[in-house]
Amino acid sequence: MKKTQLIFVITLLIEAGLTYACSSFLSIRFIELMFFSGLLFSVLTFWFSSSGSNSAHSHYKAHSMRLMSGANIEHNPFRLRWTAYFLASLSFTGVGLIFFILLLTDVIPPVS
């Protein structure tokens, strides 16, 4: 097994384990929480795996450093890195979305 495939599988297992722990703690079904936790994991992975920034905070920091030092600071363009972590999180979110839609349409019946 390649390193990226191993990272992908381990990331899915960690996300599933954390989701299972939260669903047990909150006393709800795993598939009810799967989409929302997958979305959270995807956003966090996107935040930490991308490089550069177009946020106001980074512009403020660059501007204040330029004023204090007089040096011209070059701005890094935004670039998304498609890592195994990010792809695993997107996959987890996609499967969770499918289950969530099936729950909303009553294909998967509610707990009685």
PDB file of N, CA and C in Angstrom:
ATOM      1  N   MET A   1       0.837  -1.168   0.000  1.00  0.00           N
ATOM      2  CA  MET A   1       0.000   0.000   0.000  1.00  0.00           C
ATOM      3  C   MET A   1       0.894   1.246   0.000  1.00  0.00           C
ATOM      4  N   LYS A   2       0.552   2.181  -0.888  1.00  0.00           N
ATOM      5  CA  LYS A   2       1.329   3.413  -0.965  1.00  0.00           C
ATOM      6  C   LYS A   2       1.088   4.278   0.263  1.00  0.00           C
ATOM      7  N   LYS A   3       2.003   5.217   0.455  1.00  0.00           N
ATOM      8  CA  LYS A   3       1.917   6.090   1.611  1.00  0.00           C
ATOM      9  C   LYS A   3       0.645   6.941   1.576  1.00  0.00           C
ATOM     10  N   THR A   4       0.288   7.479   0.401  1.00  0.00           N
ATOM     11  CA  THR A   4      -0.901   8.320   0.310  1.00  0.00           C
ATOM     12  C   THR A   4      -2.179   7.518   0.552  1.00  0.00           C
ATOM     13  N   GLN A   5      -2.204   6.278   0.087  1.00  0.00           N
ATOM     14  CA  GLN A   5      -3.376   5.431   0.333  1.00  0.00           C
ATOM     15  C   GLN A   5      -3.506   5.110   1.817  1.00  0.00           C
ATOM     16  N   LEU A   6      -2.386   4.880   2.459  1.00  0.00           N
ATOM     17  CA  LEU A   6      -2.388   4.596   3.890  1.00  0.00           C
ATOM     18  C   LEU A   6      -2.861   5.817   4.682  1.00  0.00           C
ATOM     19  N   ILE A   7      -2.392   6.989   4.300  1.00  0.00           N
ATOM     20  CA  ILE A   7      -2.835   8.226   4.952  1.00  0.00           C
ATOM     21  C   ILE A   7      -4.329   8.421   4.747  1.00  0.00           C
ATOM     22  N   PHE A   8      -4.820   8.140   3.538  1.00  0.00           N
ATOM     23  CA  PHE A   8      -6.245   8.265   3.225  1.00  0.00           C
ATOM     24  C   PHE A   8      -7.079   7.363   4.134  1.00  0.00           C
ATOM     25  N   VAL A   9      -6.682   6.109   4.260  1.00  0.00           N
ATOM     26  CA  VAL A   9      -7.431   5.144   5.077  1.00  0.00           C
ATOM     27  C   VAL A   9      -7.366   5.513   6.560  1.00  0.00           C
ATOM     28  N   ILE A  10      -6.193   5.882   7.032  1.00  0.00           N
ATOM     29  CA  ILE A  10      -6.038   6.256   8.445  1.00  0.00           C
ATOM     30  C   ILE A  10      -6.864   7.503   8.757  1.00  0.00           C
ATOM     31  N   THR A  11      -6.886   8.465   7.836  1.00  0.00           N
ATOM     32  CA  THR A  11      -7.687   9.675   8.039  1.00  0.00           C
ATOM     33  C   THR A  11      -9.170   9.337   8.115  1.00  0.00           C
ATOM     34  N   LEU A  12      -9.642   8.458   7.229  1.00  0.00           N
ATOM     35  CA  LEU A  12     -11.045   8.039   7.283  1.00  0.00           C
ATOM     36  C   LEU A  12     -11.364   7.340   8.597  1.00  0.00           C
ATOM     37  N   LEU A  13     -10.464   6.492   9.060  1.00  0.00           N
ATOM     38  CA  LEU A  13     -10.691   5.783  10.322  1.00  0.00           C
ATOM     39  C   LEU A  13     -10.723   6.747  11.512  1.00  0.00           C
ATOM     40  N   ILE A  14      -9.844   7.724  11.515  1.00  0.00           N
ATOM     41  CA  ILE A  14      -9.822   8.709  12.603  1.00  0.00           C
ATOM     42  C   ILE A  14     -11.100   9.542  12.583  1.00  0.00           C
ATOM     43  N   GLU A  15     -11.512   9.989  11.404  1.00  0.00           N
ATOM     44  CA  GLU A  15     -12.735  10.785  11.305  1.00  0.00           C
ATOM     45  C   GLU A  15     -13.953   9.958  11.716  1.00  0.00           C
ATOM     46  N   ALA A  16     -14.004   8.700  11.301  1.00  0.00           N
ATOM     47  CA  ALA A  16     -15.117   7.837  11.688  1.00  0.00           C
ATOM     48  C   ALA A  16     -15.104   7.581  13.190  1.00  0.00           C
ATOM     49  N   GLY A  17     -13.937   7.387  13.770  1.00  0.00           N
ATOM     50  CA  GLY A  17     -13.829   7.164  15.209  1.00  0.00           C
ATOM     51  C   GLY A  17     -14.269   8.373  16.014  1.00  0.00           C
ATOM     52  N   LEU A  18     -13.841   9.566  15.588  1.00  0.00           N
ATOM     53  CA  LEU A  18     -14.254  10.787  16.285  1.00  0.00           C
ATOM     54  C   LEU A  18     -15.757  11.027  16.149  1.00  0.00           C
ATOM     55  N   THR A  19     -16.293  10.748  14.970  1.00  0.00           N
ATOM     56  CA  THR A  19     -17.731  10.902  14.754  1.00  0.00           C
ATOM     57  C   THR A  19     -18.512   9.903  15.599  1.00  0.00           C
ATOM     58  N   TYR A  20     -18.016   8.672  15.671  1.00  0.00           N
ATOM     59  CA  TYR A  20     -18.680   7.654  16.492  1.00  0.00           C
ATOM     60  C   TYR A  20     -18.650   8.048  17.976  1.00  0.00           C
ATOM     61  N   ALA A  21     -17.526   8.565  18.433  1.00  0.00           N
ATOM     62  CA  ALA A  21     -17.418   8.989  19.827  1.00  0.00           C
ATOM     63  C   ALA A  21     -18.395  10.127  20.114  1.00  0.00           C
ATOM     64  N   CYS A  22     -18.486  11.103  19.213  1.00  0.00           N
ATOM     65  CA  CYS A  22     -19.427  12.215  19.403  1.00  0.00           C
ATOM     66  C   CYS A  22     -20.872  11.740  19.343  1.00  0.00           C
ATOM     67  N   SER A  23     -21.178  10.822  18.428  1.00  0.00           N
ATOM     68  CA  SER A  23     -22.555  10.332  18.332  1.00  0.00           C
ATOM     69  C   SER A  23     -22.927   9.506  19.559  1.00  0.00           C
ATOM     70  N   SER A  24     -21.993   8.772  20.113  1.00  0.00           N
ATOM     71  CA  SER A  24     -22.266   8.025  21.347  1.00  0.00           C
ATOM     72  C   SER A  24     -22.469   8.979  22.517  1.00  0.00           C
ATOM     73  N   PHE A  25     -21.658  10.015  22.587  1.00  0.00           N
ATOM     74  CA  PHE A  25     -21.766  10.990  23.661  1.00  0.00           C
ATOM     75  C   PHE A  25     -23.086  11.755  23.585  1.00  0.00           C
ATOM     76  N   LEU A  26     -23.523  12.093  22.359  1.00  0.00           N
ATOM     77  CA  LEU A  26     -24.751  12.860  22.172  1.00  0.00           C
ATOM     78  C   LEU A  26     -25.984  11.973  22.051  1.00  0.00           C
ATOM     79  N   SER A  27     -25.809  10.666  22.046  1.00  0.00           N
ATOM     80  CA  SER A  27     -26.906   9.690  21.938  1.00  0.00           C
ATOM     81  C   SER A  27     -27.728   9.862  20.671  1.00  0.00           C
ATOM     82  N   ILE A  28     -27.043  10.036  19.538  1.00  0.00           N
ATOM     83  CA  ILE A  28     -27.708  10.067  18.243  1.00  0.00           C
ATOM     84  C   ILE A  28     -27.021   9.069  17.320  1.00  0.00           C
ATOM     85  N   ARG A  29     -27.662   8.782  16.202  1.00  0.00           N
ATOM     86  CA  ARG A  29     -27.082   7.803  15.287  1.00  0.00           C
ATOM     87  C   ARG A  29     -25.851   8.367  14.582  1.00  0.00           C
ATOM     88  N   PHE A  30     -24.945   7.459  14.268  1.00  0.00           N
ATOM     89  CA  PHE A  30     -23.693   7.813  13.594  1.00  0.00           C
ATOM     90  C   PHE A  30     -23.968   8.514  12.270  1.00  0.00           C
ATOM     91  N   ILE A  31     -24.918   7.978  11.484  1.00  0.00           N
ATOM     92  CA  ILE A  31     -25.161   8.534  10.149  1.00  0.00           C
ATOM     93  C   ILE A  31     -25.868   9.883  10.205  1.00  0.00           C
ATOM     94  N   GLU A  32     -26.501  10.207  11.337  1.00  0.00           N
ATOM     95  CA  GLU A  32     -27.108  11.532  11.473  1.00  0.00           C
ATOM     96  C   GLU A  32     -26.054  12.610  11.676  1.00  0.00           C
ATOM     97  N   LEU A  33     -24.957  12.255  12.258  1.00  0.00           N
ATOM     98  CA  LEU A  33     -23.892  13.206  12.559  1.00  0.00           C
ATOM     99  C   LEU A  33     -22.778  13.193  11.513  1.00  0.00           C
ATOM    100  N   MET A  34     -22.780  12.192  10.655  1.00  0.00           N
ATOM    101  CA  MET A  34     -21.661  11.967   9.737  1.00  0.00           C
ATOM    102  C   MET A  34     -21.434  13.134   8.774  1.00  0.00           C
ATOM    103  N   PHE A  35     -22.492  13.679   8.193  1.00  0.00           N
ATOM    104  CA  PHE A  35     -22.323  14.777   7.238  1.00  0.00           C
ATOM    105  C   PHE A  35     -21.749  16.017   7.910  1.00  0.00           C
ATOM    106  N   PHE A  36     -22.277  16.365   9.079  1.00  0.00           N
ATOM    107  CA  PHE A  36     -21.851  17.590   9.744  1.00  0.00           C
ATOM    108  C   PHE A  36     -20.422  17.494  10.268  1.00  0.00           C
ATOM    109  N   SER A  37     -20.060  16.338  10.795  1.00  0.00           N
ATOM    110  CA  SER A  37     -18.676  16.184  11.237  1.00  0.00           C
ATOM    111  C   SER A  37     -17.735  16.127  10.030  1.00  0.00           C
ATOM    112  N   GLY A  38     -18.170  15.500   8.945  1.00  0.00           N
ATOM    113  CA  GLY A  38     -17.361  15.489   7.725  1.00  0.00           C
ATOM    114  C   GLY A  38     -17.152  16.880   7.168  1.00  0.00           C
ATOM    115  N   LEU A  39     -18.199  17.699   7.245  1.00  0.00           N
ATOM    116  CA  LEU A  39     -18.083  19.080   6.796  1.00  0.00           C
ATOM    117  C   LEU A  39     -17.091  19.852   7.662  1.00  0.00           C
ATOM    118  N   LEU A  40     -17.157  19.630   8.967  1.00  0.00           N
ATOM    119  CA  LEU A  40     -16.207  20.273   9.880  1.00  0.00           C
ATOM    120  C   LEU A  40     -14.780  19.825   9.579  1.00  0.00           C
ATOM    121  N   PHE A  41     -14.573  18.526   9.397  1.00  0.00           N
ATOM    122  CA  PHE A  41     -13.237  18.019   9.074  1.00  0.00           C
ATOM    123  C   PHE A  41     -12.741  18.587   7.747  1.00  0.00           C
ATOM    124  N   SER A  42     -13.622  18.688   6.758  1.00  0.00           N
ATOM    125  CA  SER A  42     -13.218  19.221   5.452  1.00  0.00           C
ATOM    126  C   SER A  42     -12.811  20.682   5.542  1.00  0.00           C
ATOM    127  N   VAL A  43     -13.577  21.464   6.288  1.00  0.00           N
ATOM    128  CA  VAL A  43     -13.246  22.887   6.428  1.00  0.00           C
ATOM    129  C   VAL A  43     -11.916  23.053   7.159  1.00  0.00           C
ATOM    130  N   LEU A  44     -11.727  22.297   8.232  1.00  0.00           N
ATOM    131  CA  LEU A  44     -10.458  22.396   8.965  1.00  0.00           C
ATOM    132  C   LEU A  44      -9.274  21.937   8.114  1.00  0.00           C
ATOM    133  N   THR A  45      -9.458  20.863   7.373  1.00  0.00           N
ATOM    134  CA  THR A  45      -8.379  20.372   6.511  1.00  0.00           C
ATOM    135  C   THR A  45      -8.090  21.369   5.398  1.00  0.00           C
ATOM    136  N   PHE A  46      -9.140  21.966   4.818  1.00  0.00           N
ATOM    137  CA  PHE A  46      -8.968  22.987   3.785  1.00  0.00           C
ATOM    138  C   PHE A  46      -8.196  24.181   4.354  1.00  0.00           C
ATOM    139  N   TRP A  47      -8.557  24.593   5.567  1.00  0.00           N
ATOM    140  CA  TRP A  47      -7.917  25.754   6.201  1.00  0.00           C
ATOM    141  C   TRP A  47      -6.422  25.521   6.407  1.00  0.00           C
ATOM    142  N   PHE A  48      -6.065  24.322   6.862  1.00  0.00           N
ATOM    143  CA  PHE A  48      -4.664  24.063   7.190  1.00  0.00           C
ATOM    144  C   PHE A  48      -3.849  23.507   6.018  1.00  0.00           C
ATOM    145  N   SER A  49      -4.494  23.065   4.927  1.00  0.00           N
ATOM    146  CA  SER A  49      -3.715  22.509   3.822  1.00  0.00           C
ATOM    147  C   SER A  49      -3.523  23.495   2.679  1.00  0.00           C
ATOM    148  N   SER A  50      -4.166  24.650   2.739  1.00  0.00           N
ATOM    149  CA  SER A  50      -3.978  25.630   1.675  1.00  0.00           C
ATOM    150  C   SER A  50      -2.824  26.560   2.032  1.00  0.00           C
ATOM    151  N   SER A  51      -2.247  27.152   1.016  1.00  0.00           N
ATOM    152  CA  SER A  51      -1.154  28.090   1.255  1.00  0.00           C
ATOM    153  C   SER A  51      -1.558  29.458   0.720  1.00  0.00           C
ATOM    154  N   GLY A  52      -0.931  30.474   1.252  1.00  0.00           N
ATOM    155  CA  GLY A  52      -1.285  31.828   0.861  1.00  0.00           C
ATOM    156  C   GLY A  52      -2.566  32.246   1.538  1.00  0.00           C
ATOM    157  N   SER A  53      -2.922  33.482   1.368  1.00  0.00           N
ATOM    158  CA  SER A  53      -4.143  33.962   1.994  1.00  0.00           C
ATOM    159  C   SER A  53      -4.595  35.233   1.320  1.00  0.00           C
ATOM    160  N   ASN A  54      -5.894  35.379   1.258  1.00  0.00           N
ATOM    161  CA  ASN A  54      -6.473  36.623   0.760  1.00  0.00           C
ATOM    162  C   ASN A  54      -7.323  37.273   1.827  1.00  0.00           C
ATOM    163  N   SER A  55      -7.064  36.923   3.072  1.00  0.00           N
ATOM    164  CA  SER A  55      -7.892  37.459   4.145  1.00  0.00           C
ATOM    165  C   SER A  55      -7.450  38.866   4.521  1.00  0.00           C
ATOM    166  N   ALA A  56      -8.359  39.561   5.180  1.00  0.00           N
ATOM    167  CA  ALA A  56      -8.058  40.919   5.621  1.00  0.00           C
ATOM    168  C   ALA A  56      -6.965  40.916   6.679  1.00  0.00           C
ATOM    169  N   HIS A  57      -6.942  39.871   7.504  1.00  0.00           N
ATOM    170  CA  HIS A  57      -5.928  39.794   8.552  1.00  0.00           C
ATOM    171  C   HIS A  57      -4.522  39.702   7.964  1.00  0.00           C
ATOM    172  N   SER A  58      -4.346  38.909   6.932  1.00  0.00           N
ATOM    173  CA  SER A  58      -3.008  38.785   6.341  1.00  0.00           C
ATOM    174  C   SER A  58      -2.597  40.078   5.648  1.00  0.00           C
ATOM    175  N   HIS A  59      -3.556  40.792   5.036  1.00  0.00           N
ATOM    176  CA  HIS A  59      -3.237  42.079   4.426  1.00  0.00           C
ATOM    177  C   HIS A  59      -2.860  43.103   5.495  1.00  0.00           C
ATOM    178  N   TYR A  60      -3.550  43.068   6.624  1.00  0.00           N
ATOM    179  CA  TYR A  60      -3.238  43.980   7.725  1.00  0.00           C
ATOM    180  C   TYR A  60      -1.839  43.706   8.265  1.00  0.00           C
ATOM    181  N   LYS A  61      -1.502  42.411   8.464  1.00  0.00           N
ATOM    182  CA  LYS A  61      -0.177  42.074   8.961  1.00  0.00           C
ATOM    183  C   LYS A  61       0.909  42.512   7.989  1.00  0.00           C
ATOM    184  N   ALA A  62       0.703  42.270   6.702  1.00  0.00           N
ATOM    185  CA  ALA A  62       1.700  42.660   5.704  1.00  0.00           C
ATOM    186  C   ALA A  62       1.838  44.181   5.654  1.00  0.00           C
ATOM    187  N   HIS A  63       0.724  44.879   5.738  1.00  0.00           N
ATOM    188  CA  HIS A  63       0.759  46.337   5.693  1.00  0.00           C
ATOM    189  C   HIS A  63       1.461  46.911   6.924  1.00  0.00           C
ATOM    190  N   SER A  64       1.168  46.380   8.098  1.00  0.00           N
ATOM    191  CA  SER A  64       1.802  46.907   9.314  1.00  0.00           C
ATOM    192  C   SER A  64       3.293  46.577   9.337  1.00  0.00           C
ATOM    193  N   MET A  65       3.687  45.410   8.829  1.00  0.00           N
ATOM    194  CA  MET A  65       5.117  45.083   8.758  1.00  0.00           C
ATOM    195  C   MET A  65       5.828  45.988   7.763  1.00  0.00           C
ATOM    196  N   ARG A  66       5.149  46.308   6.676  1.00  0.00           N
ATOM    197  CA  ARG A  66       5.731  47.201   5.681  1.00  0.00           C
ATOM    198  C   ARG A  66       5.931  48.595   6.262  1.00  0.00           C
ATOM    199  N   LEU A  67       4.970  49.052   7.068  1.00  0.00           N
ATOM    200  CA  LEU A  67       5.097  50.377   7.684  1.00  0.00           C
ATOM    201  C   LEU A  67       6.199  50.411   8.724  1.00  0.00           C
ATOM    202  N   MET A  68       6.324  49.361   9.524  1.00  0.00           N
ATOM    203  CA  MET A  68       7.332  49.358  10.591  1.00  0.00           C
ATOM    204  C   MET A  68       8.742  49.154  10.059  1.00  0.00           C
ATOM    205  N   SER A  69       8.903  48.304   9.067  1.00  0.00           N
ATOM    206  CA  SER A  69      10.258  47.976   8.618  1.00  0.00           C
ATOM    207  C   SER A  69      10.671  48.704   7.354  1.00  0.00           C
ATOM    208  N   GLY A  70       9.697  49.136   6.576  1.00  0.00           N
ATOM    209  CA  GLY A  70      10.016  49.785   5.314  1.00  0.00           C
ATOM    210  C   GLY A  70      10.265  48.793   4.191  1.00  0.00           C
ATOM    211  N   ALA A  71      10.217  47.506   4.518  1.00  0.00           N
ATOM    212  CA  ALA A  71      10.444  46.476   3.498  1.00  0.00           C
ATOM    213  C   ALA A  71       9.153  46.171   2.764  1.00  0.00           C
ATOM    214  N   ASN A  72       9.271  45.878   1.492  1.00  0.00           N
ATOM    215  CA  ASN A  72       8.117  45.508   0.696  1.00  0.00           C
ATOM    216  C   ASN A  72       7.931  43.993   0.794  1.00  0.00           C
ATOM    217  N   ILE A  73       6.815  43.586   1.328  1.00  0.00           N
ATOM    218  CA  ILE A  73       6.549  42.171   1.539  1.00  0.00           C
ATOM    219  C   ILE A  73       5.680  41.657   0.401  1.00  0.00           C
ATOM    220  N   GLU A  74       6.138  40.591  -0.212  1.00  0.00           N
ATOM    221  CA  GLU A  74       5.415  40.022  -1.332  1.00  0.00           C
ATOM    222  C   GLU A  74       4.268  39.162  -0.821  1.00  0.00           C
ATOM    223  N   HIS A  75       3.117  39.270  -1.455  1.00  0.00           N
ATOM    224  CA  HIS A  75       1.928  38.524  -1.050  1.00  0.00           C
ATOM    225  C   HIS A  75       1.924  37.154  -1.735  1.00  0.00           C
ATOM    226  N   ASN A  76       1.700  36.107  -0.946  1.00  0.00           N
ATOM    227  CA  ASN A  76       1.620  34.757  -1.495  1.00  0.00           C
ATOM    228  C   ASN A  76       0.231  34.520  -2.062  1.00  0.00           C
ATOM    229  N   PRO A  77       0.133  34.057  -3.310  1.00  0.00           N
ATOM    230  CA  PRO A  77      -1.190  33.775  -3.863  1.00  0.00           C
ATOM    231  C   PRO A  77      -1.785  32.518  -3.223  1.00  0.00           C
ATOM    232  N   PHE A  78      -3.119  32.456  -3.225  1.00  0.00           N
ATOM    233  CA  PHE A  78      -3.807  31.312  -2.652  1.00  0.00           C
ATOM    234  C   PHE A  78      -3.570  30.081  -3.523  1.00  0.00           C
ATOM    235  N   ARG A  79      -3.261  28.959  -2.878  1.00  0.00           N
ATOM    236  CA  ARG A  79      -3.071  27.706  -3.603  1.00  0.00           C
ATOM    237  C   ARG A  79      -3.566  26.571  -2.711  1.00  0.00           C
ATOM    238  N   LEU A  80      -4.494  25.797  -3.251  1.00  0.00           N
ATOM    239  CA  LEU A  80      -5.036  24.660  -2.519  1.00  0.00           C
ATOM    240  C   LEU A  80      -4.188  23.429  -2.795  1.00  0.00           C
ATOM    241  N   ARG A  81      -3.835  22.720  -1.744  1.00  0.00           N
ATOM    242  CA  ARG A  81      -3.085  21.473  -1.891  1.00  0.00           C
ATOM    243  C   ARG A  81      -4.054  20.313  -1.753  1.00  0.00           C
ATOM    244  N   TRP A  82      -4.153  19.490  -2.779  1.00  0.00           N
ATOM    245  CA  TRP A  82      -5.046  18.325  -2.773  1.00  0.00           C
ATOM    246  C   TRP A  82      -4.325  17.161  -2.110  1.00  0.00           C
ATOM    247  N   THR A  83      -4.275  17.186  -0.794  1.00  0.00           N
ATOM    248  CA  THR A  83      -3.583  16.148  -0.043  1.00  0.00           C
ATOM    249  C   THR A  83      -4.522  14.976   0.214  1.00  0.00           C
ATOM    250  N   ALA A  84      -3.946  13.879   0.679  1.00  0.00           N
ATOM    251  CA  ALA A  84      -4.745  12.700   1.008  1.00  0.00           C
ATOM    252  C   ALA A  84      -5.679  13.000   2.169  1.00  0.00           C
ATOM    253  N   TYR A  85      -5.247  13.860   3.091  1.00  0.00           N
ATOM    254  CA  TYR A  85      -6.101  14.252   4.210  1.00  0.00           C
ATOM    255  C   TYR A  85      -7.360  14.958   3.710  1.00  0.00           C
ATOM    256  N   PHE A  86      -7.166  15.907   2.797  1.00  0.00           N
ATOM    257  CA  PHE A  86      -8.283  16.682   2.283  1.00  0.00           C
ATOM    258  C   PHE A  86      -9.225  15.815   1.461  1.00  0.00           C
ATOM    259  N   LEU A  87      -8.678  14.937   0.625  1.00  0.00           N
ATOM    260  CA  LEU A  87      -9.522  14.060  -0.182  1.00  0.00           C
ATOM    261  C   LEU A  87     -10.297  13.076   0.683  1.00  0.00           C
ATOM    262  N   ALA A  88      -9.693  12.583   1.759  1.00  0.00           N
ATOM    263  CA  ALA A  88     -10.398  11.691   2.678  1.00  0.00           C
ATOM    264  C   ALA A  88     -11.527  12.428   3.377  1.00  0.00           C
ATOM    265  N   SER A  89     -11.282  13.658   3.778  1.00  0.00           N
ATOM    266  CA  SER A  89     -12.325  14.449   4.430  1.00  0.00           C
ATOM    267  C   SER A  89     -13.479  14.748   3.479  1.00  0.00           C
ATOM    268  N   LEU A  90     -13.154  15.048   2.228  1.00  0.00           N
ATOM    269  CA  LEU A  90     -14.205  15.268   1.233  1.00  0.00           C
ATOM    270  C   LEU A  90     -14.999  13.997   0.972  1.00  0.00           C
ATOM    271  N   SER A  91     -14.329  12.866   0.937  1.00  0.00           N
ATOM    272  CA  SER A  91     -15.015  11.589   0.739  1.00  0.00           C
ATOM    273  C   SER A  91     -15.951  11.289   1.904  1.00  0.00           C
ATOM    274  N   PHE A  92     -15.480  11.521   3.112  1.00  0.00           N
ATOM    275  CA  PHE A  92     -16.298  11.310   4.308  1.00  0.00           C
ATOM    276  C   PHE A  92     -17.522  12.223   4.285  1.00  0.00           C
ATOM    277  N   THR A  93     -17.329  13.464   3.860  1.00  0.00           N
ATOM    278  CA  THR A  93     -18.441  14.406   3.756  1.00  0.00           C
ATOM    279  C   THR A  93     -19.425  13.965   2.681  1.00  0.00           C
ATOM    280  N   GLY A  94     -18.922  13.485   1.556  1.00  0.00           N
ATOM    281  CA  GLY A  94     -19.796  13.025   0.474  1.00  0.00           C
ATOM    282  C   GLY A  94     -20.654  11.847   0.885  1.00  0.00           C
ATOM    283  N   VAL A  95     -20.068  10.870   1.541  1.00  0.00           N
ATOM    284  CA  VAL A  95     -20.832   9.710   2.015  1.00  0.00           C
ATOM    285  C   VAL A  95     -21.835  10.155   3.073  1.00  0.00           C
ATOM    286  N   GLY A  96     -21.419  11.069   3.944  1.00  0.00           N
ATOM    287  CA  GLY A  96     -22.324  11.599   4.952  1.00  0.00           C
ATOM    288  C   GLY A  96     -23.487  12.362   4.334  1.00  0.00           C
ATOM    289  N   LEU A  97     -23.230  13.083   3.246  1.00  0.00           N
ATOM    290  CA  LEU A  97     -24.290  13.812   2.548  1.00  0.00           C
ATOM    291  C   LEU A  97     -25.307  12.846   1.958  1.00  0.00           C
ATOM    292  N   ILE A  98     -24.833  11.761   1.376  1.00  0.00           N
ATOM    293  CA  ILE A  98     -25.740  10.752   0.817  1.00  0.00           C
ATOM    294  C   ILE A  98     -26.623  10.170   1.922  1.00  0.00           C
ATOM    295  N   PHE A  99     -26.020   9.808   3.046  1.00  0.00           N
ATOM    296  CA  PHE A  99     -26.813   9.286   4.165  1.00  0.00           C
ATOM    297  C   PHE A  99     -27.791  10.329   4.699  1.00  0.00           C
ATOM    298  N   PHE A 100     -27.377  11.583   4.764  1.00  0.00           N
ATOM    299  CA  PHE A 100     -28.234  12.653   5.262  1.00  0.00           C
ATOM    300  C   PHE A 100     -29.441  12.853   4.353  1.00  0.00           C
ATOM    301  N   ILE A 101     -29.227  12.807   3.040  1.00  0.00           N
ATOM    302  CA  ILE A 101     -30.338  12.926   2.091  1.00  0.00           C
ATOM    303  C   ILE A 101     -31.275  11.736   2.233  1.00  0.00           C
ATOM    304  N   LEU A 102     -30.719  10.539   2.404  1.00  0.00           N
ATOM    305  CA  LEU A 102     -31.560   9.358   2.602  1.00  0.00           C
ATOM    306  C   LEU A 102     -32.359   9.444   3.902  1.00  0.00           C
ATOM    307  N   LEU A 103     -31.789  10.045   4.924  1.00  0.00           N
ATOM    308  CA  LEU A 103     -32.524  10.251   6.179  1.00  0.00           C
ATOM    309  C   LEU A 103     -33.660  11.261   6.007  1.00  0.00           C
ATOM    310  N   LEU A 104     -33.395  12.340   5.269  1.00  0.00           N
ATOM    311  CA  LEU A 104     -34.415  13.367   5.070  1.00  0.00           C
ATOM    312  C   LEU A 104     -35.577  12.886   4.215  1.00  0.00           C
ATOM    313  N   THR A 105     -35.308  11.997   3.276  1.00  0.00           N
ATOM    314  CA  THR A 105     -36.364  11.485   2.394  1.00  0.00           C
ATOM    315  C   THR A 105     -37.028  10.238   2.949  1.00  0.00           C
ATOM    316  N   ASP A 106     -36.713   9.870   4.173  1.00  0.00           N
ATOM    317  CA  ASP A 106     -37.286   8.709   4.863  1.00  0.00           C
ATOM    318  C   ASP A 106     -37.002   7.375   4.181  1.00  0.00           C
ATOM    319  N   VAL A 107     -35.943   7.318   3.385  1.00  0.00           N
ATOM    320  CA  VAL A 107     -35.511   6.035   2.842  1.00  0.00           C
ATOM    321  C   VAL A 107     -34.912   5.211   3.982  1.00  0.00           C
ATOM    322  N   ILE A 108     -34.161   5.885   4.841  1.00  0.00           N
ATOM    323  CA  ILE A 108     -33.697   5.275   6.089  1.00  0.00           C
ATOM    324  C   ILE A 108     -34.674   5.743   7.171  1.00  0.00           C
ATOM    325  N   PRO A 109     -35.418   4.819   7.752  1.00  0.00           N
ATOM    326  CA  PRO A 109     -36.469   5.234   8.697  1.00  0.00           C
ATOM    327  C   PRO A 109     -35.884   5.777  10.003  1.00  0.00           C
ATOM    328  N   PRO A 110     -36.635   6.666  10.664  1.00  0.00           N
ATOM    329  CA  PRO A 110     -36.174   7.170  11.950  1.00  0.00           C
ATOM    330  C   PRO A 110     -36.195   6.082  13.014  1.00  0.00           C
ATOM    331  N   VAL A 111     -35.466   6.319  14.061  1.00  0.00           N
ATOM    332  CA  VAL A 111     -35.404   5.349  15.160  1.00  0.00           C
ATOM    333  C   VAL A 111     -36.730   5.401  15.902  1.00  0.00           C
ATOM    334  N   SER A 112     -37.280   4.213  16.176  1.00  0.00           N
ATOM    335  CA  SER A 112     -38.561   4.195  16.896  1.00  0.00           C
ATOM    336  C   SER A 112     -38.390   3.715  18.323  1.00  0.00           C
TER     337      SER A 112
END
